[in-house]
PDB file of C-alpha atoms in Angstrom:
ATOM      1  CA  GLN A  18     140.672 166.265 137.850  1.00  0.00           C
ATOM      2  CA  LEU A  19     143.287 165.716 135.166  1.00  0.00           C
ATOM      3  CA  SER A  20     142.697 167.356 131.806  1.00  0.00           C
ATOM      4  CA  LEU A  21     143.930 165.589 128.720  1.00  0.00           C
ATOM      5  CA  PRO A  22     145.987 167.696 126.301  1.00  0.00           C
ATOM      6  CA  SER A  23     144.140 168.622 123.151  1.00  0.00           C
ATOM      7  CA  SER A  24     145.224 166.896 119.979  1.00  0.00           C
ATOM      8  CA  THR A  25     145.423 168.440 116.542  1.00  0.00           C
ATOM      9  CA  GLU A  26     145.486 166.466 113.330  1.00  0.00           C
ATOM     10  CA  GLU A  27     148.474 167.445 111.243  1.00  0.00           C
ATOM     11  CA  LYS A  28     148.089 168.374 107.585  1.00  0.00           C
ATOM     12  CA  GLU A  29     151.045 166.378 106.293  1.00  0.00           C
ATOM     13  CA  VAL A  30     150.238 163.048 104.664  1.00  0.00           C
ATOM     14  CA  LEU A  31     152.923 160.611 103.514  1.00  0.00           C
ATOM     15  CA  VAL A  32     151.618 158.065 100.996  1.00  0.00           C
ATOM     16  CA  LEU A  33     153.576 154.964 100.048  1.00  0.00           C
ATOM     17  CA  VAL A  34     152.793 154.061  96.418  1.00  0.00           C
ATOM     18  CA  GLU A  35     153.855 150.908  94.614  1.00  0.00           C
ATOM     19  CA  PRO A  36     156.038 151.576  91.529  1.00  0.00           C
ATOM     20  CA  GLU A  37     153.533 149.989  89.126  1.00  0.00           C
ATOM     21  CA  ASP A  38     150.613 151.946  90.596  1.00  0.00           C
ATOM     22  CA  PHE A  39     152.645 155.158  90.533  1.00  0.00           C
ATOM     23  CA  LEU A  40     153.531 154.817  86.845  1.00  0.00           C
ATOM     24  CA  LYS A  41     149.919 154.054  85.933  1.00  0.00           C
ATOM     25  CA  ARG A  42     148.738 157.139  87.779  1.00  0.00           C
ATOM     26  CA  LEU A  43     151.347 159.304  86.055  1.00  0.00           C
ATOM     27  CA  LEU A  44     150.282 157.927  82.685  1.00  0.00           C
ATOM     28  CA  SER A  45     146.635 158.659  83.467  1.00  0.00           C
ATOM     29  CA  LEU A  46     147.504 162.245  84.379  1.00  0.00           C
ATOM     30  CA  THR A  47     149.601 162.619  81.227  1.00  0.00           C
ATOM     31  CA  GLN A  48     146.739 161.410  79.047  1.00  0.00           C
ATOM     32  CA  SER A  49     144.397 163.922  80.678  1.00  0.00           C
ATOM     33  CA  PHE A  50     146.643 166.720  79.374  1.00  0.00           C
ATOM     34  CA  VAL A  51     145.842 165.827  75.778  1.00  0.00           C
ATOM     35  CA  ASN A  52     142.203 166.884  75.703  1.00  0.00           C
ATOM     36  CA  ALA A  53     142.332 169.467  78.485  1.00  0.00           C
ATOM     37  CA  PRO A  54     142.370 173.210  77.685  1.00  0.00           C
ATOM     38  CA  SER A  55     145.807 174.752  77.876  1.00  0.00           C
ATOM     39  CA  ALA A  56     144.992 176.997  80.858  1.00  0.00           C
ATOM     40  CA  SER A  57     142.983 174.456  82.842  1.00  0.00           C
ATOM     41  CA  GLN A  58     144.136 173.041  86.148  1.00  0.00           C
ATOM     42  CA  PRO A  59     145.143 169.377  85.968  1.00  0.00           C
ATOM     43  CA  ASP A  60     143.063 166.814  87.839  1.00  0.00           C
ATOM     44  CA  LEU A  61     145.472 165.606  90.489  1.00  0.00           C
ATOM     45  CA  ASN A  62     142.903 163.178  91.888  1.00  0.00           C
ATOM     46  CA  GLN A  63     144.256 160.695  89.361  1.00  0.00           C
ATOM     47  CA  VAL A  64     147.606 160.689  91.133  1.00  0.00           C
ATOM     48  CA  LEU A  65     146.620 160.813  94.799  1.00  0.00           C
ATOM     49  CA  PRO A  66     145.388 157.458  96.137  1.00  0.00           C
ATOM     50  CA  LEU A  67     143.610 159.216  99.027  1.00  0.00           C
ATOM     51  CA  ALA A  68     142.155 162.153  97.117  1.00  0.00           C
ATOM     52  CA  ASP A  69     138.585 161.018  97.737  1.00  0.00           C
ATOM     53  CA  VAL A  70     139.020 160.833 101.517  1.00  0.00           C
ATOM     54  CA  GLU A  71     137.080 163.427 103.506  1.00  0.00           C
ATOM     55  CA  GLY A  72     139.202 166.472 104.317  1.00  0.00           C
ATOM     56  CA  SER A  73     141.896 165.558 101.826  1.00  0.00           C
ATOM     57  CA  SER A  74     141.717 168.971 100.152  1.00  0.00           C
ATOM     58  CA  THR A  75     143.328 170.553 103.222  1.00  0.00           C
ATOM     59  CA  LYS A  76     146.211 168.093 103.346  1.00  0.00           C
ATOM     60  CA  THR A  77     149.764 168.419 102.100  1.00  0.00           C
ATOM     61  CA  TYR A  78     150.827 165.244 100.333  1.00  0.00           C
ATOM     62  CA  SER A  79     154.165 163.568  99.878  1.00  0.00           C
ATOM     63  CA  LEU A  80     154.413 160.433  97.753  1.00  0.00           C
ATOM     64  CA  ALA A  81     157.101 157.856  98.486  1.00  0.00           C
ATOM     65  CA  ILE A  82     158.082 155.341  95.788  1.00  0.00           C
ATOM     66  CA  ILE A  83     160.623 152.663  96.603  1.00  0.00           C
ATOM     67  CA  ARG A  84     162.920 151.187  93.941  1.00  0.00           C
ATOM     68  CA  LEU A  85     161.182 152.652  90.916  1.00  0.00           C
ATOM     69  CA  ASP A  86     164.261 152.325  88.703  1.00  0.00           C
ATOM     70  CA  ALA A  87     164.764 148.714  89.794  1.00  0.00           C
ATOM     71  CA  TYR A  88     161.123 147.945  88.987  1.00  0.00           C
ATOM     72  CA  ARG A  89     161.421 149.411  85.485  1.00  0.00           C
ATOM     73  CA  CYS A  90     164.659 147.516  84.838  1.00  0.00           C
ATOM     74  CA  ASN A  91     163.166 144.238  86.055  1.00  0.00           C
ATOM     75  CA  GLN A  92     160.093 144.697  83.882  1.00  0.00           C
ATOM     76  CA  GLU A  93     162.246 145.449  80.834  1.00  0.00           C
ATOM     77  CA  HIS A  94     164.406 142.399  81.558  1.00  0.00           C
ATOM     78  CA  SER A  95     161.321 140.209  81.861  1.00  0.00           C
ATOM     79  CA  ARG A  96     160.008 141.562  78.583  1.00  0.00           C
ATOM     80  CA  GLN A  97     163.298 140.824  76.810  1.00  0.00           C
ATOM     81  CA  GLN A  98     163.264 137.267  78.135  1.00  0.00           C
ATOM     82  CA  ALA A  99     159.689 136.798  76.980  1.00  0.00           C
ATOM     83  CA  LEU A 100     160.638 137.980  73.492  1.00  0.00           C
ATOM     84  CA  SER A 101     163.486 135.476  73.184  1.00  0.00           C
ATOM     85  CA  PRO A 102     162.998 132.583  70.671  1.00  0.00           C
ATOM     86  CA  GLY A 103     160.548 129.982  71.885  1.00  0.00           C
ATOM     87  CA  LYS A 104     159.161 132.199  74.660  1.00  0.00           C
ATOM     88  CA  GLN A 105     157.229 134.847  72.755  1.00  0.00           C
ATOM     89  CA  SER A 106     153.693 135.353  74.010  1.00  0.00           C
ATOM     90  CA  SER A 107     150.943 137.926  73.894  1.00  0.00           C
ATOM     91  CA  SER A 108     151.771 138.931  77.451  1.00  0.00           C
ATOM     92  CA  SER A 109     155.297 140.002  76.510  1.00  0.00           C
ATOM     93  CA  GLN A 110     154.235 143.470  75.489  1.00  0.00           C
ATOM     94  CA  PRO A 111     154.894 146.007  78.287  1.00  0.00           C
ATOM     95  CA  GLY A 112     152.117 148.073  79.739  1.00  0.00           C
ATOM     96  CA  PRO A 113     151.863 151.621  78.351  1.00  0.00           C
ATOM     97  CA  GLU A 114     153.027 153.022  81.690  1.00  0.00           C
ATOM     98  CA  LEU A 115     156.409 151.309  81.226  1.00  0.00           C
ATOM     99  CA  CYS A 116     156.884 153.121  77.931  1.00  0.00           C
ATOM    100  CA  MET A 117     156.965 156.519  79.612  1.00  0.00           C
ATOM    101  CA  THR A 118     160.306 158.229  79.116  1.00  0.00           C
ATOM    102  CA  GLN A 119     162.301 159.885  81.857  1.00  0.00           C
ATOM    103  CA  GLU A 120     161.445 163.284  80.369  1.00  0.00           C
ATOM    104  CA  GLU A 121     157.719 162.536  80.518  1.00  0.00           C
ATOM    105  CA  ILE A 122     157.987 161.469  84.143  1.00  0.00           C
ATOM    106  CA  LEU A 123     159.888 164.642  85.038  1.00  0.00           C
ATOM    107  CA  GLU A 124     157.252 166.791  83.325  1.00  0.00           C
ATOM    108  CA  VAL A 125     154.503 165.213  85.422  1.00  0.00           C
ATOM    109  CA  LEU A 126     156.574 165.693  88.588  1.00  0.00           C
ATOM    110  CA  VAL A 127     156.817 169.404  87.788  1.00  0.00           C
ATOM    111  CA  VAL A 128     153.033 169.567  87.397  1.00  0.00           C
ATOM    112  CA  LEU A 129     152.571 167.850  90.762  1.00  0.00           C
ATOM    113  CA  GLN A 130     154.923 170.291  92.458  1.00  0.00           C
ATOM    114  CA  LEU A 131     153.549 173.465  90.890  1.00  0.00           C
ATOM    115  CA  TRP A 132     149.828 172.707  90.900  1.00  0.00           C
ATOM    116  CA  GLY A 133     149.467 170.508  93.952  1.00  0.00           C
ATOM    117  CA  ASN A 134     152.565 171.220  96.056  1.00  0.00           C
ATOM    118  CA  ILE A 135     153.058 167.469  96.046  1.00  0.00           C
ATOM    119  CA  GLU A 136     156.546 166.224  96.822  1.00  0.00           C
ATOM    120  CA  VAL A 137     157.609 162.898  95.322  1.00  0.00           C
ATOM    121  CA  LEU A 138     160.365 160.947  97.081  1.00  0.00           C
ATOM    122  CA  PHE A 139     162.260 158.266  95.183  1.00  0.00           C
ATOM    123  CA  LEU A 140     163.947 155.890  97.626  1.00  0.00           C
ATOM    124  CA  ASP A 141     166.229 152.927  96.988  1.00  0.00           C
ATOM    125  CA  THR A 142     165.606 150.841 100.122  1.00  0.00           C
ATOM    126  CA  TRP A 143     163.020 150.249 102.800  1.00  0.00           C
ATOM    127  CA  GLN A 144     165.610 151.421 105.307  1.00  0.00           C
ATOM    128  CA  GLU A 145     165.651 154.855 103.658  1.00  0.00           C
ATOM    129  CA  PHE A 146     161.856 154.933 103.855  1.00  0.00           C
ATOM    130  CA  GLY A 147     161.971 154.091 107.555  1.00  0.00           C
ATOM    131  CA  GLN A 148     164.537 156.815 108.172  1.00  0.00           C
ATOM    132  CA  HIS A 149     162.391 159.353 106.340  1.00  0.00           C
ATOM    133  CA  VAL A 150     159.293 158.391 108.340  1.00  0.00           C
ATOM    134  CA  SER A 151     161.297 158.690 111.551  1.00  0.00           C
ATOM    135  CA  ALA A 152     162.648 162.130 110.625  1.00  0.00           C
ATOM    136  CA  LEU A 153     159.205 163.354 109.542  1.00  0.00           C
ATOM    137  CA  THR A 154     157.559 162.098 112.734  1.00  0.00           C
ATOM    138  CA  LYS A 155     160.252 163.720 114.847  1.00  0.00           C
ATOM    139  CA  ALA A 156     159.864 167.055 113.053  1.00  0.00           C
ATOM    140  CA  ILE A 157     156.082 167.024 113.515  1.00  0.00           C
ATOM    141  CA  ALA A 158     156.430 166.107 117.203  1.00  0.00           C
ATOM    142  CA  LYS A 159     158.775 169.053 117.779  1.00  0.00           C
ATOM    143  CA  ARG A 160     156.544 171.536 115.967  1.00  0.00           C
ATOM    144  CA  PRO A 161     154.365 172.596 118.960  1.00  0.00           C
ATOM    145  CA  TYR A 162     157.474 173.220 121.048  1.00  0.00           C
ATOM    146  CA  LYS A 163     159.051 175.319 118.283  1.00  0.00           C
ATOM    147  CA  ARG A 164     155.849 177.310 117.864  1.00  0.00           C
ATOM    148  CA  GLN A 165     155.845 178.047 121.576  1.00  0.00           C
ATOM    149  CA  LEU A 166     159.442 179.254 121.417  1.00  0.00           C
ATOM    150  CA  GLU A 167     158.726 181.430 118.388  1.00  0.00           C
ATOM    151  CA  SER A 168     155.809 183.057 120.178  1.00  0.00           C
ATOM    152  CA  GLN A 169     158.113 184.272 122.950  1.00  0.00           C
ATOM    153  CA  GLU A 170     160.063 187.482 122.535  1.00  0.00           C
ATOM    154  CA  LEU A 171     163.796 186.730 122.266  1.00  0.00           C
ATOM    155  CA  PRO A 172     163.584 183.358 124.072  1.00  0.00           C
ATOM    156  CA  PHE A 173     167.374 182.997 124.136  1.00  0.00           C
ATOM    157  CA  CYS A 174     167.763 186.146 126.305  1.00  0.00           C
ATOM    158  CA  THR A 175     167.044 185.265 129.942  1.00  0.00           C
ATOM    159  CA  ALA A 176     168.161 186.798 133.208  1.00  0.00           C
ATOM    160  CA  GLY A 177     171.466 185.260 134.268  1.00  0.00           C
ATOM    161  CA  ALA A 178     171.199 182.114 132.212  1.00  0.00           C
ATOM    162  CA  TRP A 179     170.598 181.240 128.592  1.00  0.00           C
ATOM    163  CA  ALA A 180     167.588 179.209 127.463  1.00  0.00           C
ATOM    164  CA  SER A 181     169.685 176.039 127.208  1.00  0.00           C
ATOM    165  CA  ARG A 182     171.161 176.636 130.695  1.00  0.00           C
ATOM    166  CA  VAL A 183     174.422 178.225 129.582  1.00  0.00           C
ATOM    167  CA  ARG A 184     175.428 180.270 132.572  1.00  0.00           C
ATOM    168  CA  MET A 185     176.515 183.848 131.910  1.00  0.00           C
ATOM    169  CA  GLU A 186     179.042 185.064 134.465  1.00  0.00           C
ATOM    170  CA  LYS A 187     180.229 188.636 135.054  1.00  0.00           C
ATOM    171  CA  ASP A 188     183.666 187.779 133.664  1.00  0.00           C
ATOM    172  CA  SER A 189     182.018 186.839 130.335  1.00  0.00           C
ATOM    173  CA  THR A 190     182.486 183.125 130.899  1.00  0.00           C
ATOM    174  CA  GLY A 191     180.003 181.299 128.713  1.00  0.00           C
ATOM    175  CA  LEU A 192     179.869 183.833 125.892  1.00  0.00           C
ATOM    176  CA  ARG A 193     181.480 181.454 123.435  1.00  0.00           C
ATOM    177  CA  GLN A 194     178.977 178.753 124.347  1.00  0.00           C
ATOM    178  CA  VAL A 195     176.111 181.222 123.817  1.00  0.00           C
ATOM    179  CA  TRP A 196     177.583 182.152 120.425  1.00  0.00           C
ATOM    180  CA  LYS A 197     177.674 178.491 119.470  1.00  0.00           C
ATOM    181  CA  ARG A 198     174.077 177.973 120.581  1.00  0.00           C
ATOM    182  CA  GLN A 199     173.024 181.051 118.631  1.00  0.00           C
ATOM    183  CA  ILE A 200     174.495 179.523 115.467  1.00  0.00           C
ATOM    184  CA  GLN A 201     172.519 176.346 116.189  1.00  0.00           C
ATOM    185  CA  GLN A 202     169.279 178.315 115.911  1.00  0.00           C
ATOM    186  CA  PHE A 203     169.711 178.345 112.143  1.00  0.00           C
ATOM    187  CA  ASN A 204     167.795 175.569 110.403  1.00  0.00           C
ATOM    188  CA  ARG A 205     169.646 172.304 109.802  1.00  0.00           C
ATOM    189  CA  VAL A 206     172.705 173.210 111.882  1.00  0.00           C
ATOM    190  CA  SER A 207     174.161 170.435 114.012  1.00  0.00           C
ATOM    191  CA  PRO A 208     176.113 171.019 117.244  1.00  0.00           C
ATOM    192  CA  ALA A 209     179.268 169.885 115.446  1.00  0.00           C
ATOM    193  CA  THR A 210     178.791 172.465 112.696  1.00  0.00           C
ATOM    194  CA  ALA A 211     178.105 175.243 115.190  1.00  0.00           C
ATOM    195  CA  ALA A 212     181.176 174.244 117.193  1.00  0.00           C
ATOM    196  CA  ALA A 213     183.365 174.325 114.090  1.00  0.00           C
ATOM    197  CA  ILE A 214     182.220 177.864 113.206  1.00  0.00           C
ATOM    198  CA  ALA A 215     182.641 179.054 116.800  1.00  0.00           C
ATOM    199  CA  GLU A 216     186.116 177.529 116.834  1.00  0.00           C
ATOM    200  CA  ALA A 217     187.115 179.429 113.703  1.00  0.00           C
ATOM    201  CA  TYR A 218     185.469 182.701 114.813  1.00  0.00           C
ATOM    202  CA  PRO A 219     185.032 182.678 118.621  1.00  0.00           C
ATOM    203  CA  SER A 220     182.738 185.719 118.689  1.00  0.00           C
ATOM    204  CA  PRO A 221     180.336 187.613 116.385  1.00  0.00           C
ATOM    205  CA  SER A 222     182.651 190.637 116.365  1.00  0.00           C
ATOM    206  CA  LEU A 223     185.549 188.565 115.038  1.00  0.00           C
ATOM    207  CA  LEU A 224     183.305 187.222 112.291  1.00  0.00           C
ATOM    208  CA  LEU A 225     182.251 190.753 111.357  1.00  0.00           C
ATOM    209  CA  GLN A 226     185.892 191.788 111.189  1.00  0.00           C
ATOM    210  CA  ALA A 227     186.571 188.883 108.850  1.00  0.00           C
ATOM    211  CA  TYR A 228     183.708 190.004 106.596  1.00  0.00           C
ATOM    212  CA  GLU A 229     185.163 193.530 106.447  1.00  0.00           C
ATOM    213  CA  GLU A 230     188.498 192.120 105.296  1.00  0.00           C
ATOM    214  CA  CYS A 231     186.865 190.367 102.330  1.00  0.00           C
ATOM    215  CA  SER A 232     187.105 192.219  99.028  1.00  0.00           C
ATOM    216  CA  THR A 233     183.963 190.935  97.242  1.00  0.00           C
ATOM    217  CA  GLU A 234     180.407 189.940  98.120  1.00  0.00           C
ATOM    218  CA  ASP A 235     180.982 186.402  96.887  1.00  0.00           C
ATOM    219  CA  GLU A 236     184.001 186.079  99.146  1.00  0.00           C
ATOM    220  CA  LYS A 237     181.915 187.216 102.117  1.00  0.00           C
ATOM    221  CA  ARG A 238     179.067 184.824 101.339  1.00  0.00           C
ATOM    222  CA  LEU A 239     181.454 181.869 101.028  1.00  0.00           C
ATOM    223  CA  LEU A 240     183.705 182.807 103.937  1.00  0.00           C
ATOM    224  CA  LEU A 241     182.495 179.966 106.174  1.00  0.00           C
ATOM    225  CA  SER A 242     181.806 177.368 103.488  1.00  0.00           C
ATOM    226  CA  ASP A 243     185.167 175.554 103.668  1.00  0.00           C
ATOM    227  CA  ILE A 244     185.383 175.305 107.469  1.00  0.00           C
ATOM    228  CA  PRO A 245     185.855 171.581 108.268  1.00  0.00           C
ATOM    229  CA  VAL A 246     183.264 169.907 110.494  1.00  0.00           C
ATOM    230  CA  LYS A 247     184.309 166.810 112.406  1.00  0.00           C
ATOM    231  CA  LEU A 248     181.206 164.703 113.015  1.00  0.00           C
ATOM    232  CA  ASP A 249     182.903 161.996 115.079  1.00  0.00           C
ATOM    233  CA  VAL A 250     186.261 160.374 115.628  1.00  0.00           C
ATOM    234  CA  SER A 251     186.034 157.869 112.790  1.00  0.00           C
ATOM    235  CA  SER A 252     184.249 159.939 110.143  1.00  0.00           C
ATOM    236  CA  LYS A 253     185.791 162.090 107.466  1.00  0.00           C
ATOM    237  CA  ASP A 254     185.711 165.851 107.646  1.00  0.00           C
ATOM    238  CA  HIS A 255     182.659 167.558 106.226  1.00  0.00           C
ATOM    239  CA  ARG A 256     182.331 171.231 105.348  1.00  0.00           C
ATOM    240  CA  VAL A 257     179.985 173.966 106.533  1.00  0.00           C
ATOM    241  CA  GLY A 258     178.891 174.479 102.930  1.00  0.00           C
ATOM    242  CA  PRO A 259     177.880 177.532 100.889  1.00  0.00           C
ATOM    243  CA  ASP A 260     174.194 177.589 101.897  1.00  0.00           C
ATOM    244  CA  LEU A 261     174.775 177.951 105.631  1.00  0.00           C
ATOM    245  CA  SER A 262     177.675 180.327 105.000  1.00  0.00           C
ATOM    246  CA  ARG A 263     175.350 182.562 102.967  1.00  0.00           C
ATOM    247  CA  ARG A 264     172.601 182.483 105.600  1.00  0.00           C
ATOM    248  CA  ILE A 265     174.937 183.430 108.437  1.00  0.00           C
ATOM    249  CA  TYR A 266     176.441 186.250 106.363  1.00  0.00           C
ATOM    250  CA  LEU A 267     173.018 187.716 105.583  1.00  0.00           C
ATOM    251  CA  PHE A 268     171.985 187.388 109.211  1.00  0.00           C
ATOM    252  CA  MET A 269     175.089 189.250 110.371  1.00  0.00           C
ATOM    253  CA  VAL A 270     175.017 192.151 107.915  1.00  0.00           C
ATOM    254  CA  SER A 271     171.435 192.612 106.703  1.00  0.00           C
ATOM    255  CA  THR A 272     169.229 195.387 108.117  1.00  0.00           C
ATOM    256  CA  ASP A 273     166.042 194.050 106.506  1.00  0.00           C
ATOM    257  CA  PRO A 274     163.808 192.545 109.245  1.00  0.00           C
ATOM    258  CA  ASP A 275     161.692 190.711 106.646  1.00  0.00           C
ATOM    259  CA  LEU A 276     164.601 189.105 104.814  1.00  0.00           C
ATOM    260  CA  ILE A 277     164.131 185.353 104.296  1.00  0.00           C
ATOM    261  CA  LEU A 278     167.407 183.651 105.121  1.00  0.00           C
ATOM    262  CA  ASP A 279     166.436 180.051 104.405  1.00  0.00           C
ATOM    263  CA  LEU A 280     165.216 179.729 100.820  1.00  0.00           C
ATOM    264  CA  SER A 281     164.101 176.110 101.409  1.00  0.00           C
ATOM    265  CA  THR A 282     161.361 177.009 103.900  1.00  0.00           C
TER     266      THR A 282
END
């Protein structure tokens, strides 16, 4: 008898909100600040379209708004046309939500982030939205596999072969490939980036020697940042960047087992 794998409902919820609806919800939340006590928690139910759904309190929300700036510009243009001679009407006045300044919108976004851990994504095209949904779905699908790997003790150390089938021979053949794969274990590191670092410093010991030759901490942290990364034949060179350079440096030299390398997690 075949047993079906158990399914678990994820906590992440991505909500697509129309620009007009989004601005109205922000305005409603802003107006609630006026009469609320200074130390009270804001009512975020006014912003979340699904806040009244059962189990919503355990969810982590992300709001996606497409072409907000274009919507505001179009509404302002329509209002200016309506105010032109011979076209003035009572409907030419903009809604109060369109009168919100950029500073007011940013203030509400800070409240959403701090009080509700709600991320707001401003996208320019539907293609960007589709790409974000694809990336989010892929990350969630990989999560059980990553959890399984993290539960194993040193999963990259196996007898005779590495976890990704990099063969370790007695003459040390394959060490450079293992070093490259080890670099790839850092978050947001592509194979091309790992290959570029391994090309510049073919082994961990050579990288440590390079750190010792640096005269300042800043120089050590930025040692790898300017290494060029070739993504493909036709693309321009990218760089490793200061964030990854800092994380690798801390990983190589720190003796603190509880040190958080990736500040974005």
